[in-house]
Short mmCIF file of C-alpha atoms and ligand atoms in Angstrom, two decimals:
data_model
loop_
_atom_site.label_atom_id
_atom_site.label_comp_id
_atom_site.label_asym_id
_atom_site.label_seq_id
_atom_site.Cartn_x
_atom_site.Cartn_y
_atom_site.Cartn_z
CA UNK A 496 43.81 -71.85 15.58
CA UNK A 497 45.31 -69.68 18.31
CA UNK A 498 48.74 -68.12 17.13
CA UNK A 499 50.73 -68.96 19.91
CA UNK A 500 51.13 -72.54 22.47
CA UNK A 501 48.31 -72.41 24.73
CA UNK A 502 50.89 -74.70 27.08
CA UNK A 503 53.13 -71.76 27.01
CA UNK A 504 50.53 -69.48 28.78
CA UNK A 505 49.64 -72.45 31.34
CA UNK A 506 52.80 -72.81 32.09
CA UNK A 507 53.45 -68.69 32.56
CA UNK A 508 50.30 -68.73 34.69
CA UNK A 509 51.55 -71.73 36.88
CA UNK A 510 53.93 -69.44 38.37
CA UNK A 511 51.71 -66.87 39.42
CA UNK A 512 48.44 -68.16 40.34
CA UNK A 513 48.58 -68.85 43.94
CA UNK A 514 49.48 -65.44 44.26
CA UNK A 515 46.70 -63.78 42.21
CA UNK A 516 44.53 -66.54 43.81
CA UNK A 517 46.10 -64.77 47.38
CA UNK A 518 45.20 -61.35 45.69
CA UNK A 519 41.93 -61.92 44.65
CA UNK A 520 40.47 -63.14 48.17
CA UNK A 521 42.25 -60.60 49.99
CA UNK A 522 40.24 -57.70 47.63
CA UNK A 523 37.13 -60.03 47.76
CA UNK A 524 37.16 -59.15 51.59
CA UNK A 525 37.67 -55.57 51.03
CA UNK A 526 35.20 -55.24 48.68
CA UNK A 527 32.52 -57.16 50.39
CA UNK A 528 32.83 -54.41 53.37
CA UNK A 529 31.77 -52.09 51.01
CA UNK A 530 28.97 -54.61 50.06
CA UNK A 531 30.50 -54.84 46.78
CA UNK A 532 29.99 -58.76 45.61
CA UNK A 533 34.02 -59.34 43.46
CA UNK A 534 31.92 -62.34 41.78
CA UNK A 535 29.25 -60.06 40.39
CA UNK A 536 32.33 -57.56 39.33
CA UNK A 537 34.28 -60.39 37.77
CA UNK A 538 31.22 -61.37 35.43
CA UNK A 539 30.75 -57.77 34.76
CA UNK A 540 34.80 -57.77 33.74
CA UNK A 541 34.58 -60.63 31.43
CA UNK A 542 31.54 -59.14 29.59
CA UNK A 543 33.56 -56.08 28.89
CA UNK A 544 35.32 -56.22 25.61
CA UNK A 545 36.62 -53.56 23.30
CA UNK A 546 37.91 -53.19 19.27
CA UNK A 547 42.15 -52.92 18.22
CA UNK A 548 42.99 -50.69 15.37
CA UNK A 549 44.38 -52.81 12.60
CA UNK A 550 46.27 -49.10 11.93
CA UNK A 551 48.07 -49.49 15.45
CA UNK A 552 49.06 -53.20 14.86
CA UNK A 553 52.11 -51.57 12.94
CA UNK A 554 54.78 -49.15 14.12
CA UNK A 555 53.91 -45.68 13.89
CA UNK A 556 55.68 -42.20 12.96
CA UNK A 557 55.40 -38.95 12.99
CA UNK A 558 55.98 -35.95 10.38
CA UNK A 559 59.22 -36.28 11.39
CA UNK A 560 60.50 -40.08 11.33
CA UNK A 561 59.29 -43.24 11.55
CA UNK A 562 61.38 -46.27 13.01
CA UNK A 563 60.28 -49.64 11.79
CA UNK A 564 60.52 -52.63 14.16
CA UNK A 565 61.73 -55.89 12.98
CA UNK A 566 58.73 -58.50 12.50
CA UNK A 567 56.21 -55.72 12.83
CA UNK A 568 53.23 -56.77 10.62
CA UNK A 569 53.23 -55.32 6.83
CA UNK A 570 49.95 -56.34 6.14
CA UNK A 571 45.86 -56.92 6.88
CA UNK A 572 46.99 -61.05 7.64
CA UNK A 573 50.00 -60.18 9.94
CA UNK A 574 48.16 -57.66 11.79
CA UNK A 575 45.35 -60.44 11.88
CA UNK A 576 47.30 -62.67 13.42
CA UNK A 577 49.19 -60.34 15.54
CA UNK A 578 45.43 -58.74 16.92
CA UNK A 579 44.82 -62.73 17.69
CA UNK A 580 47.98 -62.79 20.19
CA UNK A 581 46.86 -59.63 22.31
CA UNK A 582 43.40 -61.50 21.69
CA UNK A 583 44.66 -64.74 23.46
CA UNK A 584 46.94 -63.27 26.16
CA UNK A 585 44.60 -60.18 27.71
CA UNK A 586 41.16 -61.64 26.44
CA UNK A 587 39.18 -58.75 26.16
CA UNK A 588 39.90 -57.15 22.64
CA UNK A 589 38.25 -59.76 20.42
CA UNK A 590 37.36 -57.32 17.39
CA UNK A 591 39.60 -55.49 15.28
CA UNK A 592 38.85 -51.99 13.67
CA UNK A 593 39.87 -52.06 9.65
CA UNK A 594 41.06 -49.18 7.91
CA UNK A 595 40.68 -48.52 3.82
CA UNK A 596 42.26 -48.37 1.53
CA UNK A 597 44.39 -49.63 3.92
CA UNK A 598 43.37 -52.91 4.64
CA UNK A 599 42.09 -53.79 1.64
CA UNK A 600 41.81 -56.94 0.31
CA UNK A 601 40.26 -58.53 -3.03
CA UNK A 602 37.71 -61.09 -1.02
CA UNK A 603 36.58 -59.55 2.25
CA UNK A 604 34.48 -62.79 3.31
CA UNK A 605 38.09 -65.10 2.54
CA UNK A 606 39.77 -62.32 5.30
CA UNK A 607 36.27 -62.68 7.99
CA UNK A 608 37.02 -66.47 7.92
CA UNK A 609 40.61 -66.34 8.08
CA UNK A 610 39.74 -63.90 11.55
CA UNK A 611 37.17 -65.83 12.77
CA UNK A 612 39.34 -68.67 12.76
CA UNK A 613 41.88 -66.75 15.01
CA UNK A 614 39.43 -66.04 17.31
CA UNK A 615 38.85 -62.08 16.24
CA UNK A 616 35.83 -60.80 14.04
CA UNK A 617 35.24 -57.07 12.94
CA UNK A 618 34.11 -53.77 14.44
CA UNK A 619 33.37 -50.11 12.59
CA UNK A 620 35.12 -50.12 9.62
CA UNK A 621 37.38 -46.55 8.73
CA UNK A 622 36.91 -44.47 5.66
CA UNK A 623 40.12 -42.51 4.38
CA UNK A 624 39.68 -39.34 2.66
CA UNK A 625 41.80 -37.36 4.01
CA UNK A 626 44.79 -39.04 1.95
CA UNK A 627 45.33 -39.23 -2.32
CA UNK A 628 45.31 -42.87 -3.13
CA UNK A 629 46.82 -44.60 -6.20
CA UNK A 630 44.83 -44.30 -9.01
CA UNK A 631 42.38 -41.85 -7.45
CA UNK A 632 41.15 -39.23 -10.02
CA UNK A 633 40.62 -35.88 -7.77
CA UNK A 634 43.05 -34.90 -5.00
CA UNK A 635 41.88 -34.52 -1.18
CA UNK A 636 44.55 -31.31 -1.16
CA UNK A 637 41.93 -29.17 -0.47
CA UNK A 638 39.49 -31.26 1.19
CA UNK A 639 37.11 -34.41 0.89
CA UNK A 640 33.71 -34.29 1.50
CA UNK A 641 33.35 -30.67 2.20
CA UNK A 642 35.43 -29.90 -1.04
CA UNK A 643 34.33 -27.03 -3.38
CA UNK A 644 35.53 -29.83 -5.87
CA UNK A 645 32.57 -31.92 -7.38
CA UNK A 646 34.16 -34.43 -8.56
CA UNK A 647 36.15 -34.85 -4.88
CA UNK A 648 33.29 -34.77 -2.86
CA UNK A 649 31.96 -37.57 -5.34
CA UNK A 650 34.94 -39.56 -5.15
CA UNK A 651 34.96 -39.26 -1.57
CA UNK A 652 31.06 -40.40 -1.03
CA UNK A 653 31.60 -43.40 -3.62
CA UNK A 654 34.65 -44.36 -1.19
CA UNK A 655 32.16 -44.85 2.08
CA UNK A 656 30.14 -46.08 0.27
CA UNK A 657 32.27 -48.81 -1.01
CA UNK A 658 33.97 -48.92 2.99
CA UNK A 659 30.02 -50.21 3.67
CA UNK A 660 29.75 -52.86 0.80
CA UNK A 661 32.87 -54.23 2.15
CA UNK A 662 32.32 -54.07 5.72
CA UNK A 663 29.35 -56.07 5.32
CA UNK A 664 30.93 -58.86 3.79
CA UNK A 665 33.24 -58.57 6.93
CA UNK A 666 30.19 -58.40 9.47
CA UNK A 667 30.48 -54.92 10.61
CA UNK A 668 27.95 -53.19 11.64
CA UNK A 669 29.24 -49.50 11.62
CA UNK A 670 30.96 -46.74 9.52
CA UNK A 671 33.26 -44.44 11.05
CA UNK A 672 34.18 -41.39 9.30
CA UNK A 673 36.80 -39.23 10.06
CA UNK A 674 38.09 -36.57 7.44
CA UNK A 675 41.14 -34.05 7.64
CA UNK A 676 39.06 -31.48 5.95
CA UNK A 677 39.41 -27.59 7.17
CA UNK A 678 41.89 -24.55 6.53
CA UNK A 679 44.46 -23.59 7.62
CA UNK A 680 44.21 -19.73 7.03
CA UNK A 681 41.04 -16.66 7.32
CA UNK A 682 39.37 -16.65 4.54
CA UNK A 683 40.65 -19.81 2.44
CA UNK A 684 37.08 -21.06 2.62
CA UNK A 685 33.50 -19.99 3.74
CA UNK A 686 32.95 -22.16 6.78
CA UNK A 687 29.29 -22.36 6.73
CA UNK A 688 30.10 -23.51 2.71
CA UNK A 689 32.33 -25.94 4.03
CA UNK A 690 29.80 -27.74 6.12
CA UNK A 691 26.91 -27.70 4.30
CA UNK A 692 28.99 -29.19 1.03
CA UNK A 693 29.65 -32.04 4.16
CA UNK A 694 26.22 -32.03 5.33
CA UNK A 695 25.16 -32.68 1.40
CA UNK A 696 27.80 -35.53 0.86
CA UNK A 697 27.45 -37.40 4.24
CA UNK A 698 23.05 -37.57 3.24
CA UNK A 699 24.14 -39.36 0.54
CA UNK A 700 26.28 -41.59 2.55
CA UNK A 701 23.82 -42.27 5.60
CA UNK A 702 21.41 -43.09 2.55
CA UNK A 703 23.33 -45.96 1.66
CA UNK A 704 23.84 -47.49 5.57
CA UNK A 705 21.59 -51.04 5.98
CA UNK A 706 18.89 -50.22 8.59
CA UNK A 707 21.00 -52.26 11.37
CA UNK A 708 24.15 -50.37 10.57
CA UNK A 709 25.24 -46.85 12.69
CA UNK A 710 27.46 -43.76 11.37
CA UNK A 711 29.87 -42.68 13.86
CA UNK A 712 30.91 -38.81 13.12
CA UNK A 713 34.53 -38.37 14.39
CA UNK A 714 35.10 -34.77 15.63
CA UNK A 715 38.87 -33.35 15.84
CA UNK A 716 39.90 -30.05 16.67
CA UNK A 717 42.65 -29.52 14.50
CA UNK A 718 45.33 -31.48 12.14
CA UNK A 719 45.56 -31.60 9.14
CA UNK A 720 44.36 -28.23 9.23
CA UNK A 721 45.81 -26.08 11.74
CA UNK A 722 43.39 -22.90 11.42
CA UNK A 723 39.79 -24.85 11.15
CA UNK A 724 38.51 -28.06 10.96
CA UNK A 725 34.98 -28.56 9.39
CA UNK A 726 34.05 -31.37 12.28
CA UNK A 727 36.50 -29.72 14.88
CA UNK A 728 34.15 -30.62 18.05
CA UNK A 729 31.12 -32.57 19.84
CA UNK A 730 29.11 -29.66 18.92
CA UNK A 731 29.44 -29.26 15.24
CA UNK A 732 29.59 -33.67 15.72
CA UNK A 733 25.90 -33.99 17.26
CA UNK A 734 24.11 -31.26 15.02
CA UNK A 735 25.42 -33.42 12.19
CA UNK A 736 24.17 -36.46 13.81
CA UNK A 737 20.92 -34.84 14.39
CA UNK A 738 20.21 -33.81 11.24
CA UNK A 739 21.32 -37.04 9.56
CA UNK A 740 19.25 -39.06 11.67
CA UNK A 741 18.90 -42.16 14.26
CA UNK A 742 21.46 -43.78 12.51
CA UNK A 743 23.99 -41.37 12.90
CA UNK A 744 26.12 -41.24 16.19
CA UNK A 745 29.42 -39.81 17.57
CA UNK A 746 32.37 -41.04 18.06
CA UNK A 747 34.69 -39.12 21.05
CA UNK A 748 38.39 -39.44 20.55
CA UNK A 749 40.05 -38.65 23.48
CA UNK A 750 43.27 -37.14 22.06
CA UNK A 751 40.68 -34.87 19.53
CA UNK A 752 40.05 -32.05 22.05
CA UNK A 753 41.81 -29.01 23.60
CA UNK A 754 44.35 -29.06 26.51
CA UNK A 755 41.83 -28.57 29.56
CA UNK A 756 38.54 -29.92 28.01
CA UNK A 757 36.47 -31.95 30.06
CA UNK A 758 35.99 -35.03 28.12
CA UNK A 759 34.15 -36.62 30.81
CA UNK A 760 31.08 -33.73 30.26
CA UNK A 761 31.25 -34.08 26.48
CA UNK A 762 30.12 -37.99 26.87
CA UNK A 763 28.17 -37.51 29.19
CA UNK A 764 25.99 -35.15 26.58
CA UNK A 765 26.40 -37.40 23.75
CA UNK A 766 24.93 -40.36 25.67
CA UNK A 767 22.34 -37.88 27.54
CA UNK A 768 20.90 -36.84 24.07
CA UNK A 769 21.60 -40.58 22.11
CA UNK A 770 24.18 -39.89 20.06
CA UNK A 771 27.03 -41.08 21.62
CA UNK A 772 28.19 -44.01 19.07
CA UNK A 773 31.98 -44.74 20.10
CA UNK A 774 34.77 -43.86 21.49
CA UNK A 775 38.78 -43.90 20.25
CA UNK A 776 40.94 -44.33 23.41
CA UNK A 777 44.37 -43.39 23.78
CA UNK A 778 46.19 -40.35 25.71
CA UNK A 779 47.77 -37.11 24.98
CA UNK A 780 49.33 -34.60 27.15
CA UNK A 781 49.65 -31.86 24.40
CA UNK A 782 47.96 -32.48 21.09
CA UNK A 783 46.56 -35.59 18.67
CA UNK A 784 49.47 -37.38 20.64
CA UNK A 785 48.09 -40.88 20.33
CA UNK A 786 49.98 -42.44 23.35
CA UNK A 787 48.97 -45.52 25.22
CA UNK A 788 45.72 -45.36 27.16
CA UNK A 789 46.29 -43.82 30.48
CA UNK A 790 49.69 -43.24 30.18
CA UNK A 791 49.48 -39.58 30.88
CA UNK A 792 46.04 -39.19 32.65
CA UNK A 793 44.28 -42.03 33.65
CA UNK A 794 42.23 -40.47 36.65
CA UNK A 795 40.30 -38.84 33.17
CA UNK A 796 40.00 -42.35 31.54
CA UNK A 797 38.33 -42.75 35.09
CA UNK A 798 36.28 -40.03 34.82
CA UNK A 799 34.80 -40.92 31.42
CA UNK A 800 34.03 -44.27 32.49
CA UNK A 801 32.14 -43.25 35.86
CA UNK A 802 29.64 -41.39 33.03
CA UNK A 803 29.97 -44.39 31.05
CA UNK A 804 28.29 -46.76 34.25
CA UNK A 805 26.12 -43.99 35.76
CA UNK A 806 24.61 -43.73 32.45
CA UNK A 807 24.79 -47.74 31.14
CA UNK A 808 26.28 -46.74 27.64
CA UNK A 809 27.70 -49.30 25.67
CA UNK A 810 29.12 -47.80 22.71
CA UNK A 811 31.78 -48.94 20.24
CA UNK A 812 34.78 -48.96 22.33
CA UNK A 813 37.82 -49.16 19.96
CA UNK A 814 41.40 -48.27 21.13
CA UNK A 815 43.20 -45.84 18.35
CA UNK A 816 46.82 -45.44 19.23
CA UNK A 817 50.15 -44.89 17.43
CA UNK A 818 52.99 -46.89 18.68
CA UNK A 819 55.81 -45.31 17.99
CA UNK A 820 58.68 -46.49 20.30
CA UNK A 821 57.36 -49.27 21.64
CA UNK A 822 55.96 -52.72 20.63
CA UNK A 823 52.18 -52.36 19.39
CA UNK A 824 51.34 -55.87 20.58
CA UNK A 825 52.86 -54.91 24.28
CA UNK A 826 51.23 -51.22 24.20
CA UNK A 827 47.95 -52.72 22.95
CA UNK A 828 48.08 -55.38 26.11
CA UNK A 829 48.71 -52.38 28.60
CA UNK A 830 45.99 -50.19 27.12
CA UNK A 831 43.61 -52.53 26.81
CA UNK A 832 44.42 -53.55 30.74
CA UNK A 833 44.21 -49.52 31.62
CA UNK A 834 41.10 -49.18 29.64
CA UNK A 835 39.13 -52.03 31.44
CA UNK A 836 40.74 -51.31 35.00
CA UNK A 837 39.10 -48.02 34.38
CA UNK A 838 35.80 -49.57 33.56
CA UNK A 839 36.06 -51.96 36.58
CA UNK A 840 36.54 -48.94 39.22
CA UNK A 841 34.18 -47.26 37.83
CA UNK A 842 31.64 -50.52 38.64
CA UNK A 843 33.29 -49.69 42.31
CA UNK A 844 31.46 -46.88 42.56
CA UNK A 845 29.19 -46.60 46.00
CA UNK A 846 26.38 -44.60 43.66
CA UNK A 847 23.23 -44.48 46.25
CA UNK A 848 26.33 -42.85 48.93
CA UNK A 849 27.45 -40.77 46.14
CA UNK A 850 23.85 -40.06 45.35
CA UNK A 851 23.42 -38.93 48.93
CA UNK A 852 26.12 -36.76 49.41
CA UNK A 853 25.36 -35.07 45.94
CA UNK A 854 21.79 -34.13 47.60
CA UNK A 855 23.33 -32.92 50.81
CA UNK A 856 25.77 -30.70 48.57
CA UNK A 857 28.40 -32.52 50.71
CA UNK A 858 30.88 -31.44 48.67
CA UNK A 859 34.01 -33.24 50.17
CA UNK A 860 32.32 -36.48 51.30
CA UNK A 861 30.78 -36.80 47.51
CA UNK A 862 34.36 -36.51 45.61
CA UNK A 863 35.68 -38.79 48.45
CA UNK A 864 33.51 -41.11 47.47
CA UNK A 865 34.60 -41.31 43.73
CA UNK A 866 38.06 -41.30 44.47
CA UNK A 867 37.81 -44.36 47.06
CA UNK A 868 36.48 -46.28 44.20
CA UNK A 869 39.49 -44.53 41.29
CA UNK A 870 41.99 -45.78 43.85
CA UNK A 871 41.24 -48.90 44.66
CA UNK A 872 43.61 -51.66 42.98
CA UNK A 873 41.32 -53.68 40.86
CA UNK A 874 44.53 -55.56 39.41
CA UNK A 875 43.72 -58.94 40.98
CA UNK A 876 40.03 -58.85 39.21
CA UNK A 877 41.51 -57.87 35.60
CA UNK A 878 44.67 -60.56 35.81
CA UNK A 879 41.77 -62.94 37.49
CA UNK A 880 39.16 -62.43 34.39
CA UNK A 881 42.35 -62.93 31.78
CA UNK A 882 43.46 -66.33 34.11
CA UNK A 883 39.98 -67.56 33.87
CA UNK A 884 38.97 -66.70 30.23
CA UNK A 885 42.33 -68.48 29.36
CA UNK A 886 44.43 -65.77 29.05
CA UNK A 887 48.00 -64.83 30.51
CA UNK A 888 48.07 -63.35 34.60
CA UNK A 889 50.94 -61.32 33.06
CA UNK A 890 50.21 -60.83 29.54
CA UNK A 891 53.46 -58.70 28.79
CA UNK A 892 55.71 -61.56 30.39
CA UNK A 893 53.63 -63.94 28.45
CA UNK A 894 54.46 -62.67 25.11
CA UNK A 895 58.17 -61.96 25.66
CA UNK A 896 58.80 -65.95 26.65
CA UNK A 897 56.70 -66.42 23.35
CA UNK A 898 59.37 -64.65 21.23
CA UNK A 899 56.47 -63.59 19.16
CA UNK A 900 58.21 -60.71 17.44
CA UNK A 901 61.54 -62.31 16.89
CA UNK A 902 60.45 -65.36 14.92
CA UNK A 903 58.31 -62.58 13.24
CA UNK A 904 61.44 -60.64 12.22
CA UNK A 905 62.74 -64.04 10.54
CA UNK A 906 59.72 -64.07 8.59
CA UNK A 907 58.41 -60.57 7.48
CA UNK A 908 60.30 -58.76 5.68
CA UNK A 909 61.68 -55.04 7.47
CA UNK A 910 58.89 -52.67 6.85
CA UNK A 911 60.19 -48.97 5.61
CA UNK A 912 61.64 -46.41 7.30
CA UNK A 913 60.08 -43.52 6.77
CA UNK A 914 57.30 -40.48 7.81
CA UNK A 915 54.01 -40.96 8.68
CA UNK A 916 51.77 -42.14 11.18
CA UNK A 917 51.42 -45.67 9.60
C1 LRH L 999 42.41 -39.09 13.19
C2 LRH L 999 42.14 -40.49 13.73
C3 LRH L 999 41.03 -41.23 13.04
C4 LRH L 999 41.71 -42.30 12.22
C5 LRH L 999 43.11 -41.91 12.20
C6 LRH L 999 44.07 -43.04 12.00
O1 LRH L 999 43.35 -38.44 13.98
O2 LRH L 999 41.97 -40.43 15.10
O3 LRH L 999 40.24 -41.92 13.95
O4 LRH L 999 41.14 -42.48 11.00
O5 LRH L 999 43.31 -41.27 13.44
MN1 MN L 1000 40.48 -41.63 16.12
#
């Protein structure tokens, strides 16, 4: 049962269609003097589909402050239900990324029916060690599973491992681990130490996976730990990978990297060697900002795409964002529209020209080439591929004349003010 009227998006798309309809020709013809079939591009667009975080369905904070939003969802079945409205307005984010403890819930396979019949199912499921839970018998303080503590690294194994039996009864198919652990000062642990307690504790993890099941290693440089992180890049990510084995792949989140790195040259090595498993979109301009995908840089979202196509890869795409001062349902809706608009000009490339010009070392007429394809305006496929998978033309005007969130905020009770990211 879709959440909201289907009328209501019929009679939102009414309005705009002959337009779009106007739109879409109009690019058709440009496109087709590049010999570049729009048909073949719109299949390609509705085959493209990517994961929400159930994390990002709520407002998010900072250190500092969090503001909550009236009717935000408070928990796993609101965010369900709100990941099945971006689901039937944009129609391209039909999986939803769980977090635990989080979203934990006594009868996993009672929560995969109650998605399936919203239209959503599950992707990677999220292990959390690098916060103390209620009840939890050794502290993460000073790490997870890198810990000098015994007991905390064996907490922390027996909690992926129980993140598996539970995303199996949800029908995921992959484990993605990100952990806090590091230092924050010289000398407050060895850091070989560090990673080969990791290396020990994530065996015994990747020992429990089911053969069909992958192990995506999240790298971040820093935060928590603001002197060294113990899976702080792609380097450090893929020997791990390696030396777990096929299983074990890495996931790229862009907001996990350095001011200046070239993101684009880090996937392209993970898929080059087979070990690129996912990626987290979202944007930063500083640090582990989380902001909406391609709100600061999107010619880079670009640019990690075009390695994306040259190279086929189809890993886990899952957006990770924290939605601060906005709505998560209209940030979600404008990311997800960013990310595939990024994947669609990337399909625009003119690769046997761009081939060419790469030979002839013609430097200018090969960067040309990209760009023509970053800047042409591929809105009229994306609104197009929404219209005819039975989604809104405008998504965002869509859900405002729903009045989703208020009737929400008569319903859910105000979440807490507070700090934190969720
Ligand atoms: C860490 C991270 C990770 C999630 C968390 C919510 O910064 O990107 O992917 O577990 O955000
Ligand atoms: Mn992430």
């Amino acid at each position: 049962m879709a959440p909201l009227p289907q009328e209501l998006i019929e009679r939102q798309n009414q309005g705009l269609s002959a337009a779009l309809e106007e739109d879409f020709l109009a690019l058709g013809r440009t496109l087709a003097r590049r010999n570049i079939d729009i048909q073949s591009i719109l299949t390609k667009t509705l085959d493209f589909s990517l994961a929400l975080p159930s994390w990002g369905l709520g407002v998010g904070g900072t250190r500092f402050a969090r503001f909550p939003l009236p009717g935000e969802p408070t928990n796993i079945h609101e965010k369900l239900s709100d990941a099945a409205v971006i689901q039937q307005l944009g129609r391209a984010t039909p999986r939803i990324s769980l977090h635990f403890p989080w979203d934990k819930v006594s009868d996993p396979a009672a929560l995969r029916e109650e998605a399936v019949a919203q239209g959503m199912t599950f992707d990677a499921v999220n292990s959390n060690t690098f916060q103390d839970h209620p009840g939890q018998l050794a502290t993460y303080k000073h790490g997870s599973l890198s810990a000098v503590n015994a007991e905390a690294r064996t907490q922390a194994v027996a909690h992926n491992i129980e993140c598996i039996a539970l995303g199996r009864k949800l029908g995921s198919k992959a484990l993605s681990i990100w952990i806090g652990d590091g230092t924050n000062f010289p000398g407050q642990q060895s850091l070989t130490g560090a990673l080969d307690r990791y290396l020990h504790s994530a065996r015994e993890i990747y020992a429990a996976l089911p053969d069909d099941w992958q192990m995506l290693v999240e790298h971040k440089l820093y935060e928590p730990a603001f002197y060294s992180t113990v899976i702080a890049d792609w380097g450090t990510s893929i020997l791990v990978a390696q030396e777990l084995g096929a299983k074990a792949r890495c996931l790229v989140d862009i907001g996990h990297h350095a001011p200046g790195t070239n993101i684009e040259q880090v996937v392209a090595r993970l898929i080059r060697f087979g070990k690129l498993g996912g990626l987290h979109f979202n944007d930063s301009k500083y640090g582990d900002d989380d902001l909406d995908t391609g709100s600061i840089d999107p010619h880079r979202l670009f640019l990690v795409f075009n390695e994306l196509v040259e190279n086929s890869a189809r890993p886990h795409f899952m957006i990770d964002q924290s939605h601060n001062l906005t709505d998560p349902i209209e940030s979600l809706l404008v990311s997800a529209e960013a990310i595939i608009g990024s994947f669609v000009r990337a399909l625009l490339v003119d690769r046997a020209t761009l081939t060419e010009h790469q030979v002839d070392n013609d430097v200018m007429m090969a960067t040309r080439t990209l760009r023509r394809a970053y800047e042409t305006d591929v809105t009229p496929i994306l609104a197009m591929a929404r219209l005819k998978a039975g989604g809104a033309i405008d998504p965002i005007a869509a859900f405002r004349a729903s009045g989703w969130r208020a009737a929400k905020s008569q319903e859910r009770p105000l979440a807490r003010p507070g700090s934190d990211i969720v």
